[in-house]
PDB file of C-alpha atoms and ligand atoms in Angstrom:
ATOM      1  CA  UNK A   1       0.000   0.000   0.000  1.00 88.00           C
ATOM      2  CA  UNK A   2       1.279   3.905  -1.010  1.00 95.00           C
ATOM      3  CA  UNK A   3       1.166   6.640   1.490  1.00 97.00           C
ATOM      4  CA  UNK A   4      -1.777   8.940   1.076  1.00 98.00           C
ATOM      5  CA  UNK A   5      -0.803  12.569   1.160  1.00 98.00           C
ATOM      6  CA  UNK A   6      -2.994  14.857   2.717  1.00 98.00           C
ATOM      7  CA  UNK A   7      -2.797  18.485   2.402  1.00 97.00           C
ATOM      8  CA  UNK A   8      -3.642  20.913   5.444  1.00 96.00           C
ATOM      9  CA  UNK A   9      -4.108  24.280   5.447  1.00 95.00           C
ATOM     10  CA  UNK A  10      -1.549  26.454   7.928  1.00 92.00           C
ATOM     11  CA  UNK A  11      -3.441  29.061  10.582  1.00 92.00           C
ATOM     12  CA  UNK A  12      -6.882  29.076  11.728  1.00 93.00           C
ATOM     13  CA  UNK A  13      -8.050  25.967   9.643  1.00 96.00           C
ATOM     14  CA  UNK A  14      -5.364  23.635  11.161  1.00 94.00           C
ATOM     15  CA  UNK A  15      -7.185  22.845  14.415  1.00 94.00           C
ATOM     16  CA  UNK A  16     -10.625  21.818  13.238  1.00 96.00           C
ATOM     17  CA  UNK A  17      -8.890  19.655  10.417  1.00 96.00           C
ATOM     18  CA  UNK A  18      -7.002  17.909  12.643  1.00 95.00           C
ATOM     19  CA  UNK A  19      -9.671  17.085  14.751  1.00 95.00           C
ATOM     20  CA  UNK A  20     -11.410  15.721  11.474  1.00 97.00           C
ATOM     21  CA  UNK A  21      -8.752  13.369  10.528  1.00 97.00           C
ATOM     22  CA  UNK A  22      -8.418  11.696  14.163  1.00 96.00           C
ATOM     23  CA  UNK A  23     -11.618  11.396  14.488  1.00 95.00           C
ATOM     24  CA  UNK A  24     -11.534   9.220  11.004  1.00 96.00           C
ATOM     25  CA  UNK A  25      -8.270   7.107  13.225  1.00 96.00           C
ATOM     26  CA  UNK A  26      -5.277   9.209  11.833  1.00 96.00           C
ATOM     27  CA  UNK A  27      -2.136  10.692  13.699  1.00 92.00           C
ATOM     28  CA  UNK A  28      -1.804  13.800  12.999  1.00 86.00           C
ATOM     29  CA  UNK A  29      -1.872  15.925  15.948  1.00 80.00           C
ATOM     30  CA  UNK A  30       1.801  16.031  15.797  1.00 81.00           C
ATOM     31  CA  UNK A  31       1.730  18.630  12.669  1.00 77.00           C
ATOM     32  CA  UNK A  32       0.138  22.176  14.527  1.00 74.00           C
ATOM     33  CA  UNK A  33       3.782  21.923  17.319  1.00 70.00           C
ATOM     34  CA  UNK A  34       6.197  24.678  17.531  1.00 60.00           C
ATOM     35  CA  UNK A  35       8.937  22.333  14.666  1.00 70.00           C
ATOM     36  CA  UNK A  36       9.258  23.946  11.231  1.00 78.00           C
ATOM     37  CA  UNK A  37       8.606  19.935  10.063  1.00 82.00           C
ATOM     38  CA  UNK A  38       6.275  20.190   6.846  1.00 86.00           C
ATOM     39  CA  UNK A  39       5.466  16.664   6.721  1.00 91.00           C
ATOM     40  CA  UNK A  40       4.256  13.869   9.665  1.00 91.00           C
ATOM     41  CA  UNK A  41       3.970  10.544   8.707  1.00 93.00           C
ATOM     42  CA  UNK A  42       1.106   8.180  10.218  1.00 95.00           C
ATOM     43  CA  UNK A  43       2.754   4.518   9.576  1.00 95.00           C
ATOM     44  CA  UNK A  44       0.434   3.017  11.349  1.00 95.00           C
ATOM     45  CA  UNK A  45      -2.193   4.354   8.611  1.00 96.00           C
ATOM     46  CA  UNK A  46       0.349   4.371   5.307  1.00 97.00           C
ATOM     47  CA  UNK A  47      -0.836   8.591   5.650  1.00 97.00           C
ATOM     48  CA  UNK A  48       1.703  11.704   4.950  1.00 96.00           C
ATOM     49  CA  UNK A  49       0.313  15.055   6.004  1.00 96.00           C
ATOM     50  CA  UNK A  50       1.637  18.344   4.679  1.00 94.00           C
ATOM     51  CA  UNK A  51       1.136  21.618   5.905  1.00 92.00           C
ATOM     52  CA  UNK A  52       0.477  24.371   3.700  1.00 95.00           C
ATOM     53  CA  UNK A  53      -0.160  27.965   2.979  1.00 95.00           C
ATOM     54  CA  UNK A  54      -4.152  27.533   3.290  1.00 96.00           C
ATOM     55  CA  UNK A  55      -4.261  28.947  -0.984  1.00 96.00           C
ATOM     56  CA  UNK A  56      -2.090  26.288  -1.635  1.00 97.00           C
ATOM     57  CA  UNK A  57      -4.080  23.389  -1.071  1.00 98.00           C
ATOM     58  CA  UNK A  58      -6.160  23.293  -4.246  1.00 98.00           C
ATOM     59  CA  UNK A  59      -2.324  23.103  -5.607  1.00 98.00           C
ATOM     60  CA  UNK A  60      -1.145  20.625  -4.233  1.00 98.00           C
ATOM     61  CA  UNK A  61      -4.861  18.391  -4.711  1.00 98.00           C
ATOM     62  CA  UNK A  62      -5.118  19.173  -8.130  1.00 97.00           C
ATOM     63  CA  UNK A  63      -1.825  18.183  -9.319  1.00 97.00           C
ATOM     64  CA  UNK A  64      -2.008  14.892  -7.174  1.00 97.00           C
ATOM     65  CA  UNK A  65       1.211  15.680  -4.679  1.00 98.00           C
ATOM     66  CA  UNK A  66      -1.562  15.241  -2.672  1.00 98.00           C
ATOM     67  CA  UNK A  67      -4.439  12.819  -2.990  1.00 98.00           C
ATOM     68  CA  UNK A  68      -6.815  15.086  -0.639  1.00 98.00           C
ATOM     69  CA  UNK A  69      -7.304  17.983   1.729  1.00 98.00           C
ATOM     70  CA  UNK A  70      -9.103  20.486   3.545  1.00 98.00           C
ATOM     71  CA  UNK A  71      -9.211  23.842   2.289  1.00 98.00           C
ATOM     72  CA  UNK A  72     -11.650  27.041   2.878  1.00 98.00           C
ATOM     73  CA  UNK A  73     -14.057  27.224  -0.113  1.00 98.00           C
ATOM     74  CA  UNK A  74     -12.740  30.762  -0.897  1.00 98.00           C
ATOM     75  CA  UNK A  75      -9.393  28.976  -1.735  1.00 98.00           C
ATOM     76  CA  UNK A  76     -10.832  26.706  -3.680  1.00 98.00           C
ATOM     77  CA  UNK A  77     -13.155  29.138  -5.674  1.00 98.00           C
ATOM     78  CA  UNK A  78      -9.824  31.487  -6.116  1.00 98.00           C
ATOM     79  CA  UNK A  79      -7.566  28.679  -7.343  1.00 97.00           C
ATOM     80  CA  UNK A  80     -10.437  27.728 -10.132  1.00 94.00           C
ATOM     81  CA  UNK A  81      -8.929  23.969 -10.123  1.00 89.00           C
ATOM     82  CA  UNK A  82     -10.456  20.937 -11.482  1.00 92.00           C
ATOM     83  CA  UNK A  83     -10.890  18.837  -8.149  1.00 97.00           C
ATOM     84  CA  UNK A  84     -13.704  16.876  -6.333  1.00 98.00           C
ATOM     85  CA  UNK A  85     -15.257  19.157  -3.518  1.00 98.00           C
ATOM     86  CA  UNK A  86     -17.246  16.180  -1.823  1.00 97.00           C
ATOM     87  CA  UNK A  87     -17.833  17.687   1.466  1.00 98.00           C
ATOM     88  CA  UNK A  88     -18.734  20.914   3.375  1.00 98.00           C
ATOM     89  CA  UNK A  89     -17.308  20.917   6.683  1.00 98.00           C
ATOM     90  CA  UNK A  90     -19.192  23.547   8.106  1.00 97.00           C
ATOM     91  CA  UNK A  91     -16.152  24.522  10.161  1.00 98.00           C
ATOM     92  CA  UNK A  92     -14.766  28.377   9.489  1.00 97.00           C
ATOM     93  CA  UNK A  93     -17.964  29.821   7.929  1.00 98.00           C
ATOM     94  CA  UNK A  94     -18.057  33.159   7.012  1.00 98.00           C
ATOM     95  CA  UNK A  95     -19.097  34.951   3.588  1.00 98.00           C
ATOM     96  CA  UNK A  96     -17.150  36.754   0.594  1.00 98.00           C
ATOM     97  CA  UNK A  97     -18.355  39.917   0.449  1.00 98.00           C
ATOM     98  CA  UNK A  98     -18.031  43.162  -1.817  1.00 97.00           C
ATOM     99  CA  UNK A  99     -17.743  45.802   0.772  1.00 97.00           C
ATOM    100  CA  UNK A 100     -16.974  49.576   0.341  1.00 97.00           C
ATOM    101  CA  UNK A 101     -18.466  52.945   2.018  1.00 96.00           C
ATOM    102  CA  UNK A 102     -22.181  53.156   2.682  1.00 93.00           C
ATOM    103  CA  UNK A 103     -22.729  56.088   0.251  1.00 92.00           C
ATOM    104  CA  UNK A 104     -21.953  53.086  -2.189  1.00 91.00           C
ATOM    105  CA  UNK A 105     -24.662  51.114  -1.225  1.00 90.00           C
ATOM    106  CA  UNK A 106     -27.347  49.943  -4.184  1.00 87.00           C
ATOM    107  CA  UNK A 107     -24.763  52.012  -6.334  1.00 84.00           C
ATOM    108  CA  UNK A 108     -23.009  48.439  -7.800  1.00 83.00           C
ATOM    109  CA  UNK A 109     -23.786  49.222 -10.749  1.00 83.00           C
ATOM    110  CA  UNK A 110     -22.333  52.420 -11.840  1.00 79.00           C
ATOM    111  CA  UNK A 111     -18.653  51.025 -10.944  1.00 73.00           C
ATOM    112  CA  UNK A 112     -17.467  50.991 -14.093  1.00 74.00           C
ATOM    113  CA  UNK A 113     -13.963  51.320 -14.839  1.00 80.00           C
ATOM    114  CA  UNK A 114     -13.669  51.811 -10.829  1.00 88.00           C
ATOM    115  CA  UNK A 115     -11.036  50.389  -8.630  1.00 96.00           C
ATOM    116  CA  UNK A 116     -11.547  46.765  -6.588  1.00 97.00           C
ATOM    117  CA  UNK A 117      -8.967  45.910  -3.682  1.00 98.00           C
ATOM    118  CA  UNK A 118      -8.466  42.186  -2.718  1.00 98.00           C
ATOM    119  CA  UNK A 119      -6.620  39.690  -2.031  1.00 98.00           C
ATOM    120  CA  UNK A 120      -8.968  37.401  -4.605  1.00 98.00           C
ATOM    121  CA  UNK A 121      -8.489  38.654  -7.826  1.00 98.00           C
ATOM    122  CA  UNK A 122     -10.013  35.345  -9.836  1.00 98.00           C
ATOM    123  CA  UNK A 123     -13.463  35.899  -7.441  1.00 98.00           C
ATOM    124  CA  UNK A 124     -13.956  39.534  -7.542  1.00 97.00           C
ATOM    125  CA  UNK A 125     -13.111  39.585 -11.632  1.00 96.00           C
ATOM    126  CA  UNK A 126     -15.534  36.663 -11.656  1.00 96.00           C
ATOM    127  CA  UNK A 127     -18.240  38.707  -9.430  1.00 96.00           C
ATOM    128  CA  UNK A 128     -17.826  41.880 -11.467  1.00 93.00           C
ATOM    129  CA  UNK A 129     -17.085  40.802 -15.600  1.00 92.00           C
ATOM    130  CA  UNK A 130     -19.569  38.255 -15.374  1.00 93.00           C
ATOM    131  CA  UNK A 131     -22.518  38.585 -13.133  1.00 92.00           C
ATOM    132  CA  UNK A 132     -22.144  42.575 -12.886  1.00 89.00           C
ATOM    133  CA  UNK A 133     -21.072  42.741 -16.215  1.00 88.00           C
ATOM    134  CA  UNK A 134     -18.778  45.623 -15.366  1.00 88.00           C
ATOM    135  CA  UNK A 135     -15.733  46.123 -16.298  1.00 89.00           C
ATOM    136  CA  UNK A 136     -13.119  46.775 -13.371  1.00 92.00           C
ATOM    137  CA  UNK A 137      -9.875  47.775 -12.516  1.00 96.00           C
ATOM    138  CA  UNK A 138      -8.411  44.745  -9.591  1.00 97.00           C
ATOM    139  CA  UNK A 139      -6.032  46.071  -7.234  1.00 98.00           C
ATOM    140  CA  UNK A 140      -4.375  42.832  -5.827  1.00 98.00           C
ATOM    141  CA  UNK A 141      -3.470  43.273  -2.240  1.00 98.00           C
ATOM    142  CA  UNK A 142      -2.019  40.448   0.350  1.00 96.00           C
ATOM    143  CA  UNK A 143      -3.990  41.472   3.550  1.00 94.00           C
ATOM    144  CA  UNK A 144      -5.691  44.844   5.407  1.00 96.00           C
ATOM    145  CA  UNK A 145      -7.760  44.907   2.420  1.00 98.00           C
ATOM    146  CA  UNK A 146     -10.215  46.735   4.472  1.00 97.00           C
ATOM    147  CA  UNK A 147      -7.897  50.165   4.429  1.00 98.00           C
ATOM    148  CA  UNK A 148      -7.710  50.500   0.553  1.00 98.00           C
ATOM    149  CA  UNK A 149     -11.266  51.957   0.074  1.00 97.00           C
ATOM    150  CA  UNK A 150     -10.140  54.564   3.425  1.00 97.00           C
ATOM    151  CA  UNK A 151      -7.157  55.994   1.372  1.00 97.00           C
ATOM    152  CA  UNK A 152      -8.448  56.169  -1.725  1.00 96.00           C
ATOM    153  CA  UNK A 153      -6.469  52.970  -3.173  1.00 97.00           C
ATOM    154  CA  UNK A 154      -9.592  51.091  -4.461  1.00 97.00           C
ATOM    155  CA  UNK A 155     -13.336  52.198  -4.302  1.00 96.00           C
ATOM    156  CA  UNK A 156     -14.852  48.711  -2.687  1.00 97.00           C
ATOM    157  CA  UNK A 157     -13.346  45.774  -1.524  1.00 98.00           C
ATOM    158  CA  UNK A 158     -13.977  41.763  -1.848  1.00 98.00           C
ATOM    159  CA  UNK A 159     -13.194  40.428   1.199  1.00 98.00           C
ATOM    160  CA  UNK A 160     -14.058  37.480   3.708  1.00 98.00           C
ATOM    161  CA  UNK A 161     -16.525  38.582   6.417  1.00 98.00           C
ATOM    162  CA  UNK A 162     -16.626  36.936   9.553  1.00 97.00           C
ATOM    163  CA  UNK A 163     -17.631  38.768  12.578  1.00 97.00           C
ATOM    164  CA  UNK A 164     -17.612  41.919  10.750  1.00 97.00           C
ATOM    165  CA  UNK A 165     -16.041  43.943  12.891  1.00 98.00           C
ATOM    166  CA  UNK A 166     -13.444  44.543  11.082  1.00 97.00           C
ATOM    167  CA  UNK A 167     -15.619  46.409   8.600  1.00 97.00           C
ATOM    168  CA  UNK A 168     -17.457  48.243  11.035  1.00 97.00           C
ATOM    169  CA  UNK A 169     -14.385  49.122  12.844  1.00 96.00           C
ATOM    170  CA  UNK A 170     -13.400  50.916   9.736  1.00 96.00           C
ATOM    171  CA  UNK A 171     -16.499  52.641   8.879  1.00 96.00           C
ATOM    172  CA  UNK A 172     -17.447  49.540   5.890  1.00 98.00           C
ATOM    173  CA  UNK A 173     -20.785  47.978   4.665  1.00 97.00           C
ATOM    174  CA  UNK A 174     -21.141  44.846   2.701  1.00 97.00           C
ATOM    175  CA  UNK A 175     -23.160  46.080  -0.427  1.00 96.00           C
ATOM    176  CA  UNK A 176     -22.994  42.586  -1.560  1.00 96.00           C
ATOM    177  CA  UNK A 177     -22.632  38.742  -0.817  1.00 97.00           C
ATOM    178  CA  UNK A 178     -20.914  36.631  -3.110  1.00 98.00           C
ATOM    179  CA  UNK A 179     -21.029  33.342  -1.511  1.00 98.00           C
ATOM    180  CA  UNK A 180     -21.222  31.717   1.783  1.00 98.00           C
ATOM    181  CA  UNK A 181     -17.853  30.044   2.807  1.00 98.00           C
ATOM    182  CA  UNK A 182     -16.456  27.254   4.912  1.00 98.00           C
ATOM    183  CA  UNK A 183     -13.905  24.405   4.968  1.00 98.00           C
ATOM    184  CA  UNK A 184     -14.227  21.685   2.514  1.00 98.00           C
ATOM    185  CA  UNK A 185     -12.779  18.140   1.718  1.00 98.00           C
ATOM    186  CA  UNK A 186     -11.307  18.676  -1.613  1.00 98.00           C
ATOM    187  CA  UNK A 187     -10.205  15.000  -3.186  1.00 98.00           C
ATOM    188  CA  UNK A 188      -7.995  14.699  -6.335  1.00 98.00           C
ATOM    189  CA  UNK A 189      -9.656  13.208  -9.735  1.00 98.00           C
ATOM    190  CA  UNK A 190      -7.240  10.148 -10.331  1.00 98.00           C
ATOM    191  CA  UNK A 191      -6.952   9.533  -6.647  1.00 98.00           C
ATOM    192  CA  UNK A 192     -10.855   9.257  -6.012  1.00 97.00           C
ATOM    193  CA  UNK A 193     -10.628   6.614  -8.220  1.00 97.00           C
ATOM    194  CA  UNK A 194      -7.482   5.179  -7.757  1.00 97.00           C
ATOM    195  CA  UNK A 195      -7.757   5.640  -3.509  1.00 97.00           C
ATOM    196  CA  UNK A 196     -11.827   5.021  -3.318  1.00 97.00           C
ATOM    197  CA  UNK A 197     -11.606   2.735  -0.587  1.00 97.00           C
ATOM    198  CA  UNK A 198      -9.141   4.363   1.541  1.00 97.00           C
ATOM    199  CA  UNK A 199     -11.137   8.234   0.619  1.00 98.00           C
ATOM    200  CA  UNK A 200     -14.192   6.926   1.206  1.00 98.00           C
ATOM    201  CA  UNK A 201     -13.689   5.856   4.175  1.00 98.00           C
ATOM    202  CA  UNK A 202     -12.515   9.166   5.238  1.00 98.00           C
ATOM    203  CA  UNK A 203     -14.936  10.788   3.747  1.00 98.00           C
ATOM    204  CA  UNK A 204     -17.530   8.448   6.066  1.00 97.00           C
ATOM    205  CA  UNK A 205     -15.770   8.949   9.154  1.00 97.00           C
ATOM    206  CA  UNK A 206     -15.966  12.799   8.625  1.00 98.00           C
ATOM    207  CA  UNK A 207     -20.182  12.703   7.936  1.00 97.00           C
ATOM    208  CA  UNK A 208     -20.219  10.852  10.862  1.00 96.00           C
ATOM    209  CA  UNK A 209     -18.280  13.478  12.870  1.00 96.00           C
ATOM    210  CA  UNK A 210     -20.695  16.355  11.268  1.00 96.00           C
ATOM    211  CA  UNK A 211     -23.376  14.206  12.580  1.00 94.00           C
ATOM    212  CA  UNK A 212     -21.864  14.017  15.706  1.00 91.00           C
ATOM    213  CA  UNK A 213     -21.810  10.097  15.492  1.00 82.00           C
ATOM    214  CA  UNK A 214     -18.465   8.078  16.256  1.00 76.00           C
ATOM    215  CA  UNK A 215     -16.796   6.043  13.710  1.00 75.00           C
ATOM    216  CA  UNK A 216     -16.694   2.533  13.918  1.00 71.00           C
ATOM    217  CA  UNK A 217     -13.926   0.990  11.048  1.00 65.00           C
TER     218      UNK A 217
HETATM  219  C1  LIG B 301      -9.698  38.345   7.465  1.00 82.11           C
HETATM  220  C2  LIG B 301     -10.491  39.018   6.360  1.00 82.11           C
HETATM  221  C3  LIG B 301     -11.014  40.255   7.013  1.00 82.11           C
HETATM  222  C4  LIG B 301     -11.248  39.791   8.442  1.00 82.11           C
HETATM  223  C5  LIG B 301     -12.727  39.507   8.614  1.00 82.11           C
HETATM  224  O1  LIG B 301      -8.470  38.940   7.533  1.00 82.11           O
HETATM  225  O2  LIG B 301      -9.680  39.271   5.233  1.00 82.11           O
HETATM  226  O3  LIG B 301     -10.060  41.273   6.991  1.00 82.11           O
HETATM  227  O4  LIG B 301     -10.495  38.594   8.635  1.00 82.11           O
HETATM  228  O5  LIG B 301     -13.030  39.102   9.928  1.00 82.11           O
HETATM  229  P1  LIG B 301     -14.130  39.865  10.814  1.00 82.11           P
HETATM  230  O6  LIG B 301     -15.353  40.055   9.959  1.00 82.11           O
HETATM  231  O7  LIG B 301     -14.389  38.894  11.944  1.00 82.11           O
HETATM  232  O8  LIG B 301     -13.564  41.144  11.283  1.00 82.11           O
HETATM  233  P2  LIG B 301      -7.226  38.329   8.329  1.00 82.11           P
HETATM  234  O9  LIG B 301      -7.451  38.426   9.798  1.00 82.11           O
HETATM  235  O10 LIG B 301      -6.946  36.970   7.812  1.00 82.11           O
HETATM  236  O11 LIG B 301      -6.034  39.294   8.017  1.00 82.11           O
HETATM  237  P3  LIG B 301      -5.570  40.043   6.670  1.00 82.11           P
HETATM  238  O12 LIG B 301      -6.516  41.188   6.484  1.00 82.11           O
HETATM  239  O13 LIG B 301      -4.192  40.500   6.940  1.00 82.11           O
HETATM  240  O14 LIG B 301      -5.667  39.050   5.560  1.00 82.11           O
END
């Protein structure tokens, strides 16, 4: 039998998937301490798991370095990668938003040629050419998104949204929702086939855990 490489994301996804795989009978636990190690290997289960950058999971998954992983949806929506997304974890929800100054609000529509910060340029070109149908200018930023529209970089935003504090603490609105987003099992095409058994039992054990059942083997 061939390990099965599994692809975590880094940060704020890392705990919840963890949990996910042990409760489907991997090791893994090891992979969130202080070492710089990138990969931990679970003999007993012929598993490899890799930790990430969380964008880079639909990367790794879709060229088969690894056979699986968990990745937010707005990373998988961003990298635009032909991959199985068989399961919505419901962990880390929160929403893509276009967000900008409240005199913008119901005013979506007269943005042409205007200025969108973020740091998802394949969602918010996707949002704007082609259900907007108007034709904007992406400013591609790597994080504080939220203070482009304040100094005049970009006119609105598309963003995550969690709490939304961090909007309101900078005098934002959401004037739209894109899509609702959480962490999902993402599976490789060749492995699904190639792996089924091995996946699908994964992918069992995790419903199970959603439905707050144990898994039995
Ligand atoms: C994310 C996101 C928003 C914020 C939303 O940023 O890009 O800025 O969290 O959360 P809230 O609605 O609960 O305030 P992150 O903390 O990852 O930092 P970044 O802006 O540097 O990317």
């Amino acid at each position: 039998m061939r390990y099965l490489n599994i692809a975590l994301a880094k940060g704020r996804l890392a705990e919840n998937s963890i949990s996910f795989f042990e409760a489907a009978g991997y090791k893994c636990g090891e992979i969130t301490n202080a070492s710089r190690k990138l990969i931990i290997e679970d003999n007993e289960n012929m598993a490899r798991f890799f930790l990430v950058k969380p964008a880079d999971v639909p990367t790794y998954v879709d060229y088969g370095a690894a056979d699986l992983g968990i990745a937010g949806k707005d990373s998988v929506m961003e990298a635009g990668r032909r991959l199985y997304e068989v399961l919505d974890l419901k962990f880390a929800r929160c929403k893509m938003v276009v967000a900008g100054p409240k005199e913008l609000a119901g005013k979506l529509d007269s943005l042409n040629n205007k200025r969108v910060a973020t740091k998802y340029p394949a969602i918010a070109r996707d949002y704007f050419e082609n259900k907007r149908r108007e034709s904007i200018e992406i400013i591609d930023l790597s994080g504080s998104v939220e203070l482009a529209p304040l100094v005049g970089l970009a006119e609105v935003i598309v963003d995550l949204v969690e709490t939304g504090n961090t909007l309101r603490e900078n005098g934002l609105v959401i004037l739209d929702e894109i899509a609702p987003i959480s962490a999902r099992l993402i599976v490789n095409r060749v492995s699904m086939k190639m792996e089924s058994e091995r996946i699908n039992k994964i992918i069992e054990a995790f419903r199970k855990k959603l439905e707050g059942k144990a898994y039995r083997p």
